[in-house]
Amino acid sequence: MERILTGNREWVEKKNQEDPEFFARSAKGQAPKYLFIGCSDSRVPASQISGTGPGEMFVHRNIANMVVHTDINLLSVLQYAVEVLKVKHVMVVGHYGCGGVAAAMSDKQFGLIDNWLTNIKDVIRIHEDEFTSITDDEQRFRRLVELNVIEQVINLSKTSIIQNALKTDEPPQLHGLVYDIREGILKNLDVKEYMVKGFEHIYGMQ
């Protein structure tokens, strides 16, 4: 822990030198434009890979950047970000090499997390034809990372929070991104073309 505390003090000193008003300004409140829903992987720091600073991005992280409709933690973050903070963009950000996605691809048991990974296995079921048609293991793995992000954005669009926001004058935009750890680049999956179409009578709310 001493490393953490020392690092904190060094960061405070550096920040005060760069911007003497930084902490006073931060203490007044936040007005982020973005909600980042990402993986808990320590190699994917939200602010650093997006070039944003403190106060610019609201963040929720879990194993494999999932949007699960029974996850009260995620839904609470989403509601606060959309309805109170009025974020302009909601991003689901996956990453190539994701351990959660890799585990879901296997036929092994890992314990409690298996119940969570079932949600990723559902993505495989939905896209089974495309998934099984890819013969290269690495490419299949990378594609599942992308498909998982796409499905989580679709899950976002089904929530009552986003459904209600869509009725407002300025609803937040939904995005699906994948971070390439080897290159440091964020890839935009252009998820609009994958959004729920033809099922508004099921998922839409009046």
XYZ file of N, CA, C and O in Angstrom:
824
model
N 0.810 -1.215 0.000
C 0.000 0.000 0.000
C 0.848 1.272 0.000
O 0.388 2.322 -0.429
N 2.070 1.180 0.517
C 2.908 2.374 0.575
C 3.158 2.927 -0.829
O 3.235 4.158 -1.023
N 3.275 2.024 -1.794
C 3.469 2.477 -3.179
C 2.276 3.306 -3.652
O 2.444 4.319 -4.332
N 1.078 2.871 -3.290
C -0.140 3.585 -3.684
C -0.178 4.964 -3.035
O -0.461 5.980 -3.690
N 0.089 5.013 -1.725
C 0.032 6.284 -0.996
C 1.117 7.257 -1.472
O 0.869 8.464 -1.603
N 2.299 6.713 -1.737
C 3.377 7.554 -2.254
C 3.022 8.095 -3.634
O 3.223 9.281 -3.929
N 2.483 7.206 -4.463
C 2.064 7.623 -5.800
C 1.000 8.698 -5.750
O 0.998 9.635 -6.564
N 0.097 8.585 -4.794
C -0.954 9.593 -4.638
C -0.379 10.955 -4.298
O -0.746 11.980 -4.881
N 0.530 10.972 -3.345
C 1.123 12.240 -2.917
C 1.919 12.888 -4.055
O 1.887 14.115 -4.237
N 2.611 12.059 -4.818
C 3.382 12.578 -5.945
C 2.451 13.157 -7.002
O 2.749 14.198 -7.613
N 1.324 12.469 -7.225
C 0.346 12.944 -8.211
C -0.265 14.273 -7.773
O -0.419 15.197 -8.581
N -0.610 14.384 -6.486
C -1.181 15.633 -5.958
C -0.189 16.787 -6.131
O -0.562 17.885 -6.566
N 1.063 16.530 -5.803
C 2.079 17.574 -5.928
C 2.235 18.021 -7.378
O 2.300 19.230 -7.671
N 2.283 17.056 -8.283
C 2.430 17.373 -9.700
C 1.215 18.137 -10.212
O 1.345 19.109 -10.967
N 0.015 17.698 -9.782
C -1.215 18.338 -10.236
C -1.297 19.779 -9.737
O -1.718 20.675 -10.471
N -0.917 19.997 -8.508
C -0.942 21.347 -7.947
C 0.030 22.277 -8.667
O -0.237 23.468 -8.824
N 1.159 21.727 -9.106
C 2.121 22.528 -9.848
C 1.576 22.888 -11.230
O 1.754 24.007 -11.706
N 0.910 21.923 -11.864
C 0.370 22.143 -13.208
C -0.860 23.048 -13.196
O -1.042 23.883 -14.089
N -1.721 22.836 -12.195
C -2.997 23.549 -12.143
C -3.395 23.756 -10.685
O -4.072 22.908 -10.089
N -3.029 24.870 -10.079
C -3.292 25.112 -8.650
C -4.773 25.073 -8.282
O -5.113 24.849 -7.118
N -5.670 25.295 -9.245
C -7.102 25.325 -8.962
C -7.797 23.990 -9.254
O -9.022 23.888 -9.124
N -7.033 22.986 -9.643
C -7.633 21.727 -10.094
C -8.540 21.094 -9.035
O -9.700 20.761 -9.305
N -8.055 20.920 -7.815
C -8.830 20.224 -6.792
C -10.021 21.052 -6.320
O -11.104 20.521 -6.076
N -9.834 22.348 -6.226
C -10.947 23.227 -5.836
C -12.049 23.178 -6.886
O -13.246 23.141 -6.566
N -11.649 23.142 -8.144
C -12.612 23.083 -9.242
C -13.328 21.729 -9.272
O -14.553 21.660 -9.459
N -12.588 20.669 -9.053
C -13.176 19.330 -9.060
C -14.179 19.143 -7.929
O -15.190 18.447 -8.081
N -13.919 19.778 -6.789
C -14.780 19.628 -5.616
C -16.154 20.263 -5.820
O -17.105 19.947 -5.095
N -16.279 21.128 -6.817
C -17.556 21.815 -7.047
C -18.598 20.924 -7.727
O -19.786 21.240 -7.723
N -18.176 19.815 -8.322
C -19.125 18.917 -8.974
C -18.580 18.377 -10.277
O -17.454 18.682 -10.676
N -19.408 17.573 -10.949
C -18.989 16.965 -12.203
C -20.051 17.168 -13.275
O -21.241 17.284 -12.972
N -19.604 17.228 -14.514
C -20.518 17.350 -15.648
C -19.950 16.572 -16.836
O -19.639 17.137 -17.888
N -19.797 15.256 -16.673
C -19.202 14.450 -17.747
C -20.118 14.351 -18.963
O -21.345 14.369 -18.827
N -19.520 14.257 -20.130
C -20.277 14.089 -21.368
C -20.411 12.617 -21.760
O -21.212 12.273 -22.628
N -19.618 11.759 -21.116
C -19.539 10.369 -21.552
C -19.788 9.398 -20.399
O -19.377 9.653 -19.262
N -20.428 8.284 -20.729
C -20.480 7.135 -19.830
C -19.713 6.009 -20.509
O -20.032 5.618 -21.642
N -18.714 5.498 -19.817
C -17.845 4.434 -20.318
C -18.219 3.142 -19.595
O -18.078 3.052 -18.377
N -18.726 2.167 -20.322
C -19.022 0.854 -19.751
C -17.958 -0.099 -20.297
O -17.973 -0.456 -21.478
N -17.007 -0.456 -19.456
C -15.869 -1.220 -19.931
C -15.580 -2.447 -19.095
O -16.275 -2.754 -18.136
N -14.525 -3.135 -19.486
C -14.086 -4.339 -18.792
C -13.226 -3.963 -17.587
O -12.554 -2.933 -17.577
N -13.225 -4.816 -16.588
C -12.430 -4.580 -15.379
C -10.935 -4.806 -15.597
O -10.133 -4.527 -14.704
N -10.559 -5.293 -16.756
C -9.160 -5.583 -17.057
C -8.271 -4.371 -16.751
O -8.548 -3.258 -17.203
N -7.200 -4.603 -16.016
C -6.321 -3.513 -15.571
C -5.547 -2.872 -16.718
O -4.948 -1.805 -16.549
N -5.549 -3.497 -17.887
C -4.829 -2.947 -19.040
C -5.675 -1.966 -19.852
O -5.208 -1.453 -20.876
N -6.905 -1.722 -19.372
C -7.821 -0.867 -20.135
C -8.285 0.307 -19.268
O -9.438 0.360 -18.839
N -7.398 1.251 -18.971
C -7.767 2.408 -18.153
C -8.606 3.394 -18.968
O -8.132 3.951 -19.966
N -9.835 3.623 -18.535
C -10.807 4.379 -19.328
C -10.304 5.758 -19.756
O -10.361 6.119 -20.934
N -9.850 6.557 -18.798
C -9.451 7.929 -19.120
C -8.205 7.982 -20.003
O -8.122 8.788 -20.929
N -7.265 7.107 -19.729
C -6.013 7.147 -20.481
C -6.204 6.776 -21.939
O -5.675 7.431 -22.830
N -6.962 5.724 -22.217
C -7.104 5.289 -23.608
C -8.015 6.212 -24.405
O -7.989 6.200 -25.639
N -8.808 7.023 -23.706
C -9.718 7.939 -24.400
C -9.210 9.378 -24.391
O -9.841 10.266 -24.967
N -8.103 9.606 -23.731
C -7.543 10.943 -23.689
C -8.396 11.942 -22.931
O -8.349 13.143 -23.196
N -9.165 11.456 -21.957
C -10.015 12.343 -21.156
C -9.407 12.522 -19.765
O -8.612 11.709 -19.309
N -9.827 13.581 -19.104
C -9.318 13.865 -17.782
C -10.379 13.711 -16.719
O -11.537 13.387 -17.020
N -10.036 13.935 -15.452
C -11.000 13.845 -14.361
C -12.193 14.769 -14.607
O -12.027 15.914 -15.015
N -13.396 14.246 -14.375
C -14.600 15.035 -14.562
C -15.218 14.938 -15.941
O -16.336 15.404 -16.158
N -14.530 14.303 -16.892
C -15.039 14.231 -18.261
C -15.794 12.938 -18.563
O -16.578 12.887 -19.511
N -15.555 11.884 -17.766
C -16.137 10.592 -18.098
C -16.618 9.856 -16.854
O -15.888 9.708 -15.885
N -17.879 9.430 -16.882
C -18.448 8.589 -15.840
C -18.136 7.149 -16.228
O -18.211 6.796 -17.414
N -17.781 6.298 -15.266
C -17.256 4.973 -15.618
C -17.935 3.857 -14.830
O -18.147 3.966 -13.620
N -18.283 2.793 -15.554
C -18.726 1.540 -14.928
C -17.924 0.416 -15.566
O -17.785 0.359 -16.795
N -17.403 -0.500 -14.720
C -16.618 -1.605 -15.253
C -17.055 -2.909 -14.617
O -17.397 -2.969 -13.434
N -17.046 -3.959 -15.421
C -17.299 -5.308 -14.928
C -16.586 -6.304 -15.838
O -15.947 -5.910 -16.818
N -16.689 -7.577 -15.511
C -16.030 -8.590 -16.325
C -16.659 -8.626 -17.722
O -17.853 -8.853 -17.877
N -15.845 -8.348 -18.737
C -16.230 -8.436 -20.149
C -17.266 -7.396 -20.564
O -18.055 -7.632 -21.478
N -17.283 -6.234 -19.895
C -18.116 -5.091 -20.303
C -19.553 -5.471 -20.660
O -20.055 -5.163 -21.731
N -20.214 -6.124 -19.705
C -21.558 -6.634 -19.955
C -22.642 -5.640 -19.549
O -22.493 -4.879 -18.593
N -23.748 -5.654 -20.292
C -24.964 -4.918 -19.938
C -26.038 -5.963 -19.684
O -26.678 -6.462 -20.609
N -26.205 -6.311 -18.421
C -27.140 -7.366 -18.011
C -28.346 -6.705 -17.358
O -28.203 -5.897 -16.447
N -29.524 -7.048 -17.812
C -30.731 -6.340 -17.388
C -31.110 -6.567 -15.926
O -31.963 -5.852 -15.390
N -30.485 -7.521 -15.287
C -30.737 -7.752 -13.859
C -29.616 -7.201 -12.983
O -29.633 -7.396 -11.771
N -28.659 -6.513 -13.585
C -27.520 -5.955 -12.853
C -27.905 -4.569 -12.332
O -27.817 -3.567 -13.052
N -28.319 -4.500 -11.074
C -28.770 -3.239 -10.488
C -27.642 -2.224 -10.412
O -27.864 -1.005 -10.525
N -26.432 -2.691 -10.220
C -25.279 -1.792 -10.192
C -25.165 -1.053 -11.524
O -25.105 0.184 -11.569
N -25.130 -1.805 -12.621
C -25.039 -1.202 -13.946
C -26.218 -0.280 -14.217
O -26.047 0.852 -14.701
N -27.420 -0.733 -13.913
C -28.605 0.074 -14.197
C -28.624 1.366 -13.388
O -29.067 2.412 -13.872
N -28.136 1.303 -12.155
C -28.073 2.501 -11.321
C -27.095 3.516 -11.904
O -27.375 4.727 -11.943
N -25.946 3.027 -12.351
C -24.961 3.902 -12.990
C -25.549 4.512 -14.258
O -25.414 5.724 -14.514
N -26.201 3.687 -15.058
C -26.790 4.148 -16.317
C -27.849 5.218 -16.070
O -27.861 6.261 -16.726
N -28.742 4.961 -15.120
C -29.801 5.923 -14.845
C -29.228 7.255 -14.355
O -29.650 8.323 -14.799
N -28.275 7.189 -13.446
C -27.676 8.416 -12.919
C -26.969 9.190 -14.023
O -27.096 10.422 -14.124
N -26.239 8.464 -14.864
C -25.494 9.122 -15.938
C -26.428 9.785 -16.943
O -26.187 10.913 -17.384
N -27.497 9.083 -17.297
C -28.405 9.577 -18.340
C -29.380 10.620 -17.813
O -29.585 11.674 -18.421
N -29.988 10.344 -16.662
C -31.071 11.201 -16.178
C -30.609 12.351 -15.290
O -31.271 13.394 -15.236
N -29.498 12.183 -14.590
C -29.020 13.239 -13.697
C -27.844 14.001 -14.321
O -27.870 15.230 -14.422
N -26.831 13.264 -14.754
C -25.660 13.918 -15.328
C -25.869 14.359 -16.769
O -25.122 15.193 -17.282
N -26.879 13.774 -17.437
C -27.221 14.140 -18.816
C -26.050 13.915 -19.781
O -25.698 14.776 -20.590
N -25.421 12.763 -19.680
C -24.315 12.464 -20.586
C -24.809 12.449 -22.030
O -25.969 12.128 -22.304
N -23.935 12.780 -22.938
C -24.281 12.858 -24.353
C -23.974 11.560 -25.101
O -24.542 11.302 -26.161
N -23.071 10.767 -24.541
C -22.645 9.546 -25.221
C -22.508 8.412 -24.205
O -21.918 8.612 -23.136
N -23.042 7.244 -24.553
C -22.880 6.044 -23.737
C -22.112 5.041 -24.581
O -22.553 4.654 -25.670
N -20.961 4.613 -24.067
C -20.073 3.737 -24.830
C -19.890 2.395 -24.133
O -19.592 2.364 -22.933
N -20.084 1.314 -24.870
C -19.655 0.004 -24.394
C -18.300 -0.251 -25.041
O -18.174 -0.209 -26.268
N -17.287 -0.479 -24.207
C -15.919 -0.607 -24.714
C -15.345 -1.965 -24.327
O -15.065 -2.229 -23.156
N -15.201 -2.825 -25.319
C -14.558 -4.115 -25.107
C -13.087 -4.037 -25.481
O -12.590 -2.985 -25.866
N -12.401 -5.149 -25.382
C -10.986 -5.160 -25.783
C -10.589 -6.543 -26.259
O -11.030 -7.563 -25.730
N -9.755 -6.557 -27.301
C -9.226 -7.824 -27.799
C -8.356 -8.459 -26.705
O -7.699 -7.779 -25.940
N -8.412 -9.768 -26.631
C -7.666 -10.483 -25.604
C -8.401 -10.549 -24.279
O -7.789 -10.843 -23.244
N -9.704 -10.283 -24.282
C -10.493 -10.261 -23.045
C -10.572 -11.658 -22.417
O -11.018 -12.618 -23.054
N -10.142 -11.768 -21.169
C -10.144 -13.063 -20.475
C -11.540 -13.611 -20.263
O -11.758 -14.824 -20.313
N -12.518 -12.722 -20.010
C -13.891 -13.175 -19.827
C -14.458 -13.794 -21.078
O -15.124 -14.840 -21.037
N -14.198 -13.171 -22.220
C -14.664 -13.710 -23.499
C -13.967 -15.033 -23.797
O -14.589 -15.997 -24.246
N -12.670 -15.100 -23.525
C -11.924 -16.345 -23.744
C -12.488 -17.469 -22.893
O -12.631 -18.611 -23.355
N -12.808 -17.171 -21.640
C -13.369 -18.187 -20.752
C -14.720 -18.674 -21.253
O -15.038 -19.866 -21.181
N -15.525 -17.752 -21.774
C -16.842 -18.123 -22.284
C -16.737 -19.013 -23.516
O -17.630 -19.813 -23.789
N -15.651 -18.896 -24.252
C -15.446 -19.718 -25.447
C -15.081 -21.151 -25.102
O -15.222 -22.048 -25.929
N -14.609 -21.363 -23.885
C -14.144 -22.698 -23.497
C -15.309 -23.526 -22.958
O -16.414 -23.025 -22.750
N -15.026 -24.802 -22.730
C -16.041 -25.695 -22.145
C -15.677 -26.057 -20.706
O -16.122 -27.063 -20.165
N -14.860 -25.199 -20.066
C -14.411 -25.457 -18.705
C -15.292 -24.732 -17.688
O -15.965 -23.759 -18.014
N -15.238 -25.210 -16.446
C -15.901 -24.519 -15.352
C -14.888 -23.677 -14.587
O -13.749 -24.078 -14.383
N -15.324 -22.472 -14.177
C -14.441 -21.563 -13.464
C -15.001 -21.157 -12.110
O -14.384 -20.377 -11.391
N -16.181 -21.641 -11.771
C -16.777 -21.295 -10.482
C -17.947 -20.349 -10.635
O -18.683 -20.396 -11.623
N -18.092 -19.456 -9.664
C -19.218 -18.531 -9.636
C -19.344 -17.732 -10.924
O -20.453 -17.462 -11.405
N -18.213 -17.358 -11.511
C -18.231 -16.513 -12.705
C -18.915 -17.188 -13.890
O -19.324 -16.519 -14.856
N -19.070 -18.508 -13.848
C -19.733 -19.215 -14.946
C -21.137 -18.662 -15.195
O -21.604 -18.612 -16.338
N -21.803 -18.254 -14.123
C -23.154 -17.703 -14.275
C -23.125 -16.381 -15.050
O -24.040 -16.078 -15.815
N -22.090 -15.604 -14.849
C -21.918 -14.347 -15.576
C -21.539 -14.602 -17.031
O -22.047 -13.957 -17.955
N -20.649 -15.587 -17.218
C -20.173 -15.893 -18.567
C -21.257 -16.473 -19.464
O -21.136 -16.425 -20.688
N -22.319 -16.968 -18.872
C -23.441 -17.486 -19.658
C -23.991 -16.412 -20.584
O -24.458 -16.689 -21.694
N -23.922 -15.160 -20.145
C -24.395 -14.065 -20.987
C -23.568 -13.934 -22.271
O -24.102 -13.532 -23.309
N -22.288 -14.258 -22.190
C -21.443 -14.223 -23.385
C -21.705 -15.458 -24.237
O -21.704 -15.376 -25.473
N -21.957 -16.584 -23.605
C -22.313 -17.785 -24.359
C -23.605 -17.557 -25.146
O -23.781 -18.105 -26.243
N -24.504 -16.738 -24.599
C -25.721 -16.389 -25.335
C -25.392 -15.631 -26.614
O -26.091 -15.762 -27.628
N -24.342 -14.812 -26.568
C -23.908 -14.095 -27.764
C -23.435 -15.091 -28.822
O -23.744 -14.944 -30.014
N -22.719 -16.122 -28.395
C -22.282 -17.173 -29.324
C -23.496 -17.852 -29.939
O -23.546 -18.102 -31.148
N -24.494 -18.140 -29.128
C -25.715 -18.807 -29.630
C -26.413 -17.948 -30.679
O -26.815 -18.441 -31.732
N -26.526 -16.647 -30.409
C -27.205 -15.744 -31.333
C -26.465 -15.655 -32.665
O -27.087 -15.571 -33.733
N -25.140 -15.687 -32.599
C -24.313 -15.517 -33.802
C -23.578 -16.812 -34.153
O -22.485 -16.769 -34.718
N -24.185 -17.936 -33.849
C -23.495 -19.216 -33.994
C -23.022 -19.481 -35.419
O -21.901 -19.977 -35.632
N -23.834 -19.159 -36.423
C -23.445 -19.429 -37.809
C -22.172 -18.682 -38.173
O -21.240 -19.259 -38.749
N -22.123 -17.385 -37.850
C -20.929 -16.611 -38.152
C -19.750 -17.085 -37.302
O -18.630 -17.239 -37.819
N -19.999 -17.328 -36.034
C -18.939 -17.723 -35.106
C -18.270 -19.019 -35.551
O -17.038 -19.108 -35.604
N -19.055 -20.028 -35.873
C -18.495 -21.329 -36.248
C -17.892 -21.338 -37.640
O -17.100 -22.229 -37.973
N -18.252 -20.359 -38.466
C -17.702 -20.313 -39.830
C -16.274 -19.786 -39.864
O -15.581 -19.935 -40.867
N -15.821 -19.173 -38.763
C -14.458 -18.635 -38.702
C -13.519 -19.752 -38.238
O -13.625 -20.242 -37.114
N -12.617 -20.153 -39.093
C -11.762 -21.313 -38.797
C -10.525 -20.960 -37.980
O -10.003 -21.794 -37.243
N -10.037 -19.733 -38.110
C -8.850 -19.308 -37.368
C -9.245 -18.972 -35.926
O -10.127 -18.143 -35.686
N -8.592 -19.609 -34.958
C -8.959 -19.439 -33.551
C -8.841 -17.992 -33.082
O -9.714 -17.492 -32.372
N -7.748 -17.329 -33.462
C -7.527 -15.956 -33.020
C -8.571 -15.011 -33.621
O -9.100 -14.129 -32.929
N -8.865 -15.202 -34.888
C -9.877 -14.360 -35.534
C -11.259 -14.610 -34.957
O -12.060 -13.680 -34.819
N -11.551 -15.864 -34.600
C -12.839 -16.182 -33.971
C -12.942 -15.492 -32.606
O -13.989 -14.949 -32.252
N -11.848 -15.507 -31.869
C -11.788 -14.858 -30.566
C -12.023 -13.348 -30.711
O -12.837 -12.741 -30.006
N -11.323 -12.730 -31.653
C -11.460 -11.289 -31.871
C -12.882 -10.940 -32.306
O -13.445 -9.929 -31.857
N -13.453 -11.752 -33.155
C -14.807 -11.460 -33.624
C -15.822 -11.594 -32.496
O -16.778 -10.799 -32.423
N -15.630 -12.545 -31.600
C -16.558 -12.684 -30.478
C -16.473 -11.468 -29.562
O -17.491 -11.019 -29.019
N -15.271 -10.923 -29.383
C -15.138 -9.687 -28.610
C -16.013 -8.596 -29.228
O -16.736 -7.876 -28.536
N -15.968 -8.483 -30.562
C -16.762 -7.468 -31.259
C -18.252 -7.754 -31.152
O -19.052 -6.848 -30.873
N -18.641 -8.992 -31.375
C -20.053 -9.355 -31.300
C -20.611 -9.138 -29.899
O -21.769 -8.727 -29.735
N -19.777 -9.391 -28.898
C -20.221 -9.177 -27.522
C -20.493 -7.691 -27.269
O -21.507 -7.335 -26.660
N -19.617 -6.830 -27.764
C -19.843 -5.387 -27.619
C -21.139 -4.981 -28.318
O -21.957 -4.240 -27.759
N -21.333 -5.474 -29.519
C -22.544 -5.139 -30.282
C -23.800 -5.550 -29.518
O -24.755 -4.770 -29.398
N -23.799 -6.759 -28.989
C -24.979 -7.235 -28.258
C -25.209 -6.455 -26.972
O -26.357 -6.245 -26.565
N -24.141 -5.993 -26.338
C -24.313 -5.214 -25.108
C -24.873 -3.823 -25.418
O -25.649 -3.272 -24.616
N -24.520 -3.265 -26.561
C -25.127 -1.994 -26.963
C -26.610 -2.200 -27.252
O -27.454 -1.372 -26.888
N -26.939 -3.304 -27.898
C -28.347 -3.628 -28.142
C -29.077 -3.790 -26.812
O -30.210 -3.304 -26.642
N -28.436 -4.445 -25.852
C -29.040 -4.575 -24.523
C -29.282 -3.200 -23.897
O -30.301 -2.991 -23.222
N -28.348 -2.281 -24.088
C -28.533 -0.921 -23.606
C -29.807 -0.306 -24.177
O -30.596 0.323 -23.467
N -29.980 -0.491 -25.481
C -31.115 0.133 -26.153
C -32.452 -0.421 -25.690
O -33.490 0.221 -25.868
N -32.437 -1.597 -25.084
C -33.671 -2.223 -24.594
C -34.066 -1.733 -23.206
O -35.208 -1.927 -22.794
N -33.152 -1.144 -22.469
C -33.456 -0.750 -21.091
C -34.504 0.362 -21.072
O -34.572 1.193 -21.983
N -35.302 0.380 -20.015
C -36.303 1.444 -19.876
C -35.636 2.809 -19.776
O -36.203 3.827 -20.201
N -34.414 2.841 -19.251
C -33.688 4.104 -19.098
C -33.396 4.723 -20.458
O -33.657 5.915 -20.698
N -32.865 3.932 -21.374
C -32.574 4.437 -22.722
C -33.858 4.640 -23.508
O -33.999 5.620 -24.253
N -34.828 3.745 -23.350
C -36.110 3.912 -24.042
C -36.751 5.247 -23.677
O -37.257 5.962 -24.538
N -36.722 5.600 -22.401
C -37.288 6.876 -21.964
C -36.458 8.045 -22.466
O -36.992 9.092 -22.847
N -35.143 7.871 -22.475
C -34.257 8.946 -22.937
C -34.479 9.248 -24.418
O -34.333 10.395 -24.858
N -34.841 8.224 -25.190
C -35.070 8.409 -26.620
C -36.267 9.304 -26.908
O -36.399 9.835 -28.018
N -37.119 9.493 -25.927
C -38.290 10.354 -26.095
C -37.969 11.822 -25.831
O -38.799 12.693 -26.078
N -36.785 12.086 -25.335
C -36.389 13.459 -25.017
C -35.819 14.152 -26.249
O -35.554 13.513 -27.280
N -35.621 15.458 -26.140
C -35.114 16.233 -27.273
C -33.662 15.906 -27.611
O -33.265 15.965 -28.774
N -32.873 15.544 -26.585
C -31.461 15.259 -26.822
C -31.059 13.948 -26.145
O -30.365 13.952 -25.126
N -31.484 12.820 -26.722
C -31.114 11.532 -26.117
C -29.628 11.249 -26.310
O -29.013 11.735 -27.267
N -29.020 10.489 -25.416
C -27.601 10.155 -25.585
C -27.404 9.222 -26.773
O -28.278 8.417 -27.109
N -26.269 9.350 -27.409
C -25.913 8.452 -28.504
C -25.243 7.206 -27.927
O -24.482 7.298 -26.964
N -25.534 6.061 -28.519
C -24.951 4.791 -28.076
C -23.832 4.389 -29.023
O -23.969 4.499 -30.244
N -22.740 3.891 -28.446
C -21.577 3.529 -29.250
C -21.009 2.190 -28.784
O -21.065 1.859 -27.599
N -20.426 1.457 -29.710
C -19.703 0.238 -29.399
C -18.279 0.349 -29.897
O -18.045 0.571 -31.092
N -17.317 0.224 -28.984
C -15.908 0.366 -29.335
C -15.129 -0.851 -28.855
O -15.505 -1.500 -27.877
N -14.033 -1.138 -29.539
C -13.117 -2.194 -29.096
C -11.708 -1.624 -29.033
O -11.241 -0.970 -29.973
N -11.056 -1.867 -27.915
C -9.690 -1.388 -27.695
C -8.704 -2.485 -28.058
O -8.821 -3.624 -27.582
N -7.752 -2.145 -28.909
C -6.703 -3.095 -29.294
C -5.500 -2.869 -28.386
O -4.778 -1.877 -28.527
N -5.300 -3.769 -27.445
C -4.227 -3.617 -26.466
C -2.851 -3.582 -27.131
O -1.951 -2.868 -26.686
N -2.689 -4.309 -28.209
C -1.385 -4.366 -28.876
C -1.032 -3.051 -29.557
O 0.150 -2.712 -29.706
N -2.043 -2.309 -30.008
C -1.796 -1.084 -30.757
C -2.204 0.171 -30.002
O -1.777 1.275 -30.342
N -3.067 0.021 -28.989
C -3.548 1.169 -28.239
C -4.660 1.938 -28.918
O -5.028 3.028 -28.492
N -5.219 1.375 -29.999
C -6.215 2.075 -30.798
C -7.632 1.604 -30.442
O -7.876 0.419 -30.214
N -8.570 2.558 -30.406
C -9.987 2.250 -30.230
C -10.645 2.114 -31.601
O -10.514 3.001 -32.451
N -11.360 1.011 -31.797
C -12.057 0.757 -33.055
C -13.545 0.989 -32.871
O -14.163 0.433 -31.967
N -14.137 1.822 -33.730
C -15.574 2.099 -33.687
C -16.302 1.026 -34.494
O -16.041 0.852 -35.696
N -17.225 0.307 -33.875
C -17.935 -0.779 -34.551
C -19.178 -0.305 -35.298
O -19.861 -1.119 -35.923
N -19.486 0.996 -35.252
C -20.651 1.538 -35.958
C -21.896 0.709 -35.684
O -22.504 0.131 -36.588
N -22.293 0.665 -34.425
C -23.347 -0.264 -33.997
C -24.742 0.104 -34.462
O -25.663 -0.699 -34.315
N -24.940 1.287 -35.035
C -26.286 1.689 -35.438
C -26.941 0.668 -36.363
O -28.135 0.417 -36.292
N -26.147 0.082 -37.247
C -26.710 -0.868 -38.202
C -27.118 -2.183 -37.544
O -27.837 -2.979 -38.138
N -26.679 -2.392 -36.318
C -27.016 -3.624 -35.613
C -28.169 -3.437 -34.625
O -28.614 -4.404 -34.009
N -28.625 -2.201 -34.449
C -29.633 -1.950 -33.427
C -30.917 -2.710 -33.722
O -31.174 -3.142 -34.844
N -31.728 -2.874 -32.701
C -32.960 -3.642 -32.818
C -33.859 -3.032 -33.892
O -34.248 -1.874 -33.806
N -34.136 -3.808 -34.909
C -35.009 -3.359 -35.989
C -36.092 -4.413 -36.210
O -35.827 -5.601 -36.261
N -37.313 -3.942 -36.338
C -38.407 -4.865 -36.578
C -38.990 -5.472 -35.314
O -39.934 -6.246 -35.375
N -38.392 -5.130 -34.160
C -38.877 -5.677 -32.901
C -39.310 -4.577 -31.936
O -39.394 -4.793 -30.734
N -39.573 -3.390 -32.494
C -39.992 -2.274 -31.642
C -41.288 -2.596 -30.898
O -41.514 -2.110 -29.797
N -42.132 -3.429 -31.519
C -43.394 -3.795 -30.871
C -43.163 -4.652 -29.641
O -44.047 -4.788 -28.796
N -41.956 -5.228 -29.529
C -41.620 -6.044 -28.352
C -40.839 -5.226 -27.332
O -41.163 -5.201 -26.147
N -39.807 -4.537 -27.816
C -38.900 -3.842 -26.907
C -39.243 -2.378 -26.691
O -38.825 -1.784 -25.710
N -39.990 -1.771 -27.608
C -40.330 -0.362 -27.477
C -41.308 -0.110 -26.357
O -42.112 -0.985 -25.999
N -41.236 1.088 -25.775
C -42.119 1.445 -24.659
C -42.802 2.769 -24.959
O -42.185 3.708 -25.439
N -44.095 2.849 -24.672
C -44.880 4.060 -24.895
C -44.732 5.025 -23.732
O -44.506 4.617 -22.629
